[in-house]
Short mmCIF file of N, CA and C in Angstrom, two decimals:
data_model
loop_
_atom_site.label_atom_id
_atom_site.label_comp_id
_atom_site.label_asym_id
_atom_site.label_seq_id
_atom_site.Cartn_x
_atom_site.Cartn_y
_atom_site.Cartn_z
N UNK A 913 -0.16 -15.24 -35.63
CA UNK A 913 0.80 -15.74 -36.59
C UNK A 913 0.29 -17.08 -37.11
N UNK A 914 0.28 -17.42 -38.07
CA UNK A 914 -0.35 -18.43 -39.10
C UNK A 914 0.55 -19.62 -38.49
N UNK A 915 0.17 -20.97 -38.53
CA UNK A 915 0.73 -22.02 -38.65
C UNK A 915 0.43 -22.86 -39.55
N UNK A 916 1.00 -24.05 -40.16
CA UNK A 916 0.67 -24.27 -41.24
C UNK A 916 0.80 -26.00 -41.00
N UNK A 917 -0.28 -26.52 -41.11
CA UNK A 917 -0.70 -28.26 -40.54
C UNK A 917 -1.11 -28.74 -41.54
N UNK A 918 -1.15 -30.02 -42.00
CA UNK A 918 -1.90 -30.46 -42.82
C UNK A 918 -2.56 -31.65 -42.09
N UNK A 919 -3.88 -31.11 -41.70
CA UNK A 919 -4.85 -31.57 -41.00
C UNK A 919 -5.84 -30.84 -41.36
N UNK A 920 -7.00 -31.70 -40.93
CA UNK A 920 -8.24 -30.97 -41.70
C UNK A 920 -8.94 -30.16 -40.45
N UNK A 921 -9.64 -29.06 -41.18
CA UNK A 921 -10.02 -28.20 -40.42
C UNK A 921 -11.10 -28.53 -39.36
N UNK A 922 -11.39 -28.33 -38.09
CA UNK A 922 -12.26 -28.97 -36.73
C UNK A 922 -11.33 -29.95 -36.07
N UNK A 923 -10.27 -30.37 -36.50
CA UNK A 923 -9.06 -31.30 -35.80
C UNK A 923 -8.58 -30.21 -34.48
N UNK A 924 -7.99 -31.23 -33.87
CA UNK A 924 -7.64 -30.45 -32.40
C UNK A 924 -6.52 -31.05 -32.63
N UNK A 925 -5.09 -30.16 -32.24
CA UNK A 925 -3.96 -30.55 -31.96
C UNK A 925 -3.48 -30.23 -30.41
N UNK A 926 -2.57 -31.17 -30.06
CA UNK A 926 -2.07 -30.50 -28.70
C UNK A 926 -0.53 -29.66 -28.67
N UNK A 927 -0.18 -28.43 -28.24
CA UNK A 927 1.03 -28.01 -28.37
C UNK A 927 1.50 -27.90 -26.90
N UNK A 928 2.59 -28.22 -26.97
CA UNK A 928 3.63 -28.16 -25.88
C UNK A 928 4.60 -27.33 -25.91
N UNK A 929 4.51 -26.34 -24.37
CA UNK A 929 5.51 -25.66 -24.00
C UNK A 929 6.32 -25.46 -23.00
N UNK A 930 7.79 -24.79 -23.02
CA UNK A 930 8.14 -24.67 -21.62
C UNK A 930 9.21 -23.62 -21.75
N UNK A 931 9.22 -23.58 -20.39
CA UNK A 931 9.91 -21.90 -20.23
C UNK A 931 10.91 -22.09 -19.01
N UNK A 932 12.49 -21.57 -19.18
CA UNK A 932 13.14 -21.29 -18.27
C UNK A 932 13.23 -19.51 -18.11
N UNK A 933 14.12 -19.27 -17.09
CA UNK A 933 14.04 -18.11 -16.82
C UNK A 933 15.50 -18.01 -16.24
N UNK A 934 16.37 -16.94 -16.54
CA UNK A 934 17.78 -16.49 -15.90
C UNK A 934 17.67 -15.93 -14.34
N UNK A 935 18.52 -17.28 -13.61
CA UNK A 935 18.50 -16.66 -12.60
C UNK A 935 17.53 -17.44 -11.65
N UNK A 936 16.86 -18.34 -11.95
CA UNK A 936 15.93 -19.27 -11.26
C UNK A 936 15.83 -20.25 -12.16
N UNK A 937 16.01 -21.14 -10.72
CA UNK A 937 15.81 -22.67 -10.70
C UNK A 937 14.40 -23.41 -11.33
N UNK A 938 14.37 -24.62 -12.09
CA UNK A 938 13.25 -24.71 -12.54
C UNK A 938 12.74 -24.54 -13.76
N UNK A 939 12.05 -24.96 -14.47
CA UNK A 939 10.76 -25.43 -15.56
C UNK A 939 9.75 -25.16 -15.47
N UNK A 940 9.26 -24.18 -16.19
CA UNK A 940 7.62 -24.26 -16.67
C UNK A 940 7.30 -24.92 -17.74
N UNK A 941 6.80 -25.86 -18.00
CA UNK A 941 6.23 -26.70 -18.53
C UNK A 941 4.17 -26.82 -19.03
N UNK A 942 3.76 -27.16 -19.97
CA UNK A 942 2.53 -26.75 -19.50
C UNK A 942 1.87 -27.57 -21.58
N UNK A 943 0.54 -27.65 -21.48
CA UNK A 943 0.24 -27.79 -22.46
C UNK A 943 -1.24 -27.15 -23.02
N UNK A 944 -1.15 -27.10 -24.30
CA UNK A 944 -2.90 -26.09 -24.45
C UNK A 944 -2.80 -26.92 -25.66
N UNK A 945 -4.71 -26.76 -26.21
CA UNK A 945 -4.87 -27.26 -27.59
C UNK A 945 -5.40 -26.73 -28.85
N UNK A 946 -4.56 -26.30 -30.00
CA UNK A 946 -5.23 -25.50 -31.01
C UNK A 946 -6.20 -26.62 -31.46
N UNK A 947 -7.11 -25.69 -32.36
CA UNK A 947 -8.25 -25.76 -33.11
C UNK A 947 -7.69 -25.88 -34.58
N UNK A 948 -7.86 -26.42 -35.49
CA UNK A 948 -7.41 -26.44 -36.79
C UNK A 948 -8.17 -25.81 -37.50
N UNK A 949 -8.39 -24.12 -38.56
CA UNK A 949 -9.72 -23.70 -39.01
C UNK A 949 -8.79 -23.81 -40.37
N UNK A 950 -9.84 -23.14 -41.18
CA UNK A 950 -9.70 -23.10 -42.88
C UNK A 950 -8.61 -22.41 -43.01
N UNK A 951 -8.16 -22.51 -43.89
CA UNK A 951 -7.16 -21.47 -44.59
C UNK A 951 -7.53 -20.49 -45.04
N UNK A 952 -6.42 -19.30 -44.58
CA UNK A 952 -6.71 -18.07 -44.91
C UNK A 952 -5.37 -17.38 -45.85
N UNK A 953 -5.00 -18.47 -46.10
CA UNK A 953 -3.04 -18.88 -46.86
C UNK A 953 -4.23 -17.84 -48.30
N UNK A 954 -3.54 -16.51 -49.03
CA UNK A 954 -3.86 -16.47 -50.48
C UNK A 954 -2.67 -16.33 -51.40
N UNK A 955 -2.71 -16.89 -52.10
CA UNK A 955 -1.51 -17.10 -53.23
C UNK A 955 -1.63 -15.91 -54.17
N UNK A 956 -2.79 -15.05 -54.59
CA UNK A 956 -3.28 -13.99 -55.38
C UNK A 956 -2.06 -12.96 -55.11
N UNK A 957 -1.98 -12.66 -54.13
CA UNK A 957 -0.96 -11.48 -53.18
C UNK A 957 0.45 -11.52 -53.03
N UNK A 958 0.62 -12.66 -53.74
CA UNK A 958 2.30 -12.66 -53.06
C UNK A 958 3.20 -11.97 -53.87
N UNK A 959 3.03 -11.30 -54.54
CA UNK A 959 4.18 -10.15 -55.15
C UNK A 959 3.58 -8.46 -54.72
N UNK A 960 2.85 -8.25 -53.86
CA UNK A 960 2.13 -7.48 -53.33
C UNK A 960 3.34 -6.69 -52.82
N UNK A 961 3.32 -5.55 -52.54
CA UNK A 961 4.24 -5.22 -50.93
C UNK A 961 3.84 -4.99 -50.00
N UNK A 962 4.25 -5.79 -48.65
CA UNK A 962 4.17 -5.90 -47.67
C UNK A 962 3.76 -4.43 -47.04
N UNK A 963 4.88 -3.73 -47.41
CA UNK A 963 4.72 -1.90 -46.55
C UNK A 963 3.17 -1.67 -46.61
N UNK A 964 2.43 -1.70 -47.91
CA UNK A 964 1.48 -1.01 -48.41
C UNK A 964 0.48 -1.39 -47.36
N UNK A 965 0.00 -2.74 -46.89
CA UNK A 965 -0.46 -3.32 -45.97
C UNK A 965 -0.99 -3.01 -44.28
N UNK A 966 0.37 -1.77 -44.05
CA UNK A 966 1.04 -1.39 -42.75
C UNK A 966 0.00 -0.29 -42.42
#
């Protein structure tokens, strides 16, 4: 799934996550780091339909 930064591409970001769960005590917590690459965003397509794609 695309995210959308305005940072230049070879930038490193850090994202943070965490997770409960029903029924247990406690936090998962944790962190990883995306890569920032080029855009692959095309504006040409956007009245396209989606189905056709599938």
């Amino acid at each position: 799934m695309p995210l959308l930064v305005h940072e230049a591409p070879g930038a490193t970001l850090t994202a943070t996550w965490s997770a409960t769960a029903a029924q247990v005590r406690g936090r998962l917590t944790g962190e990883f780091i995306v890569t920032v690459g080029a855009s692959t965003l095309r504006l040409d397509n956007l009245d396209e339909d989606l189905e056709e794609d599938e």
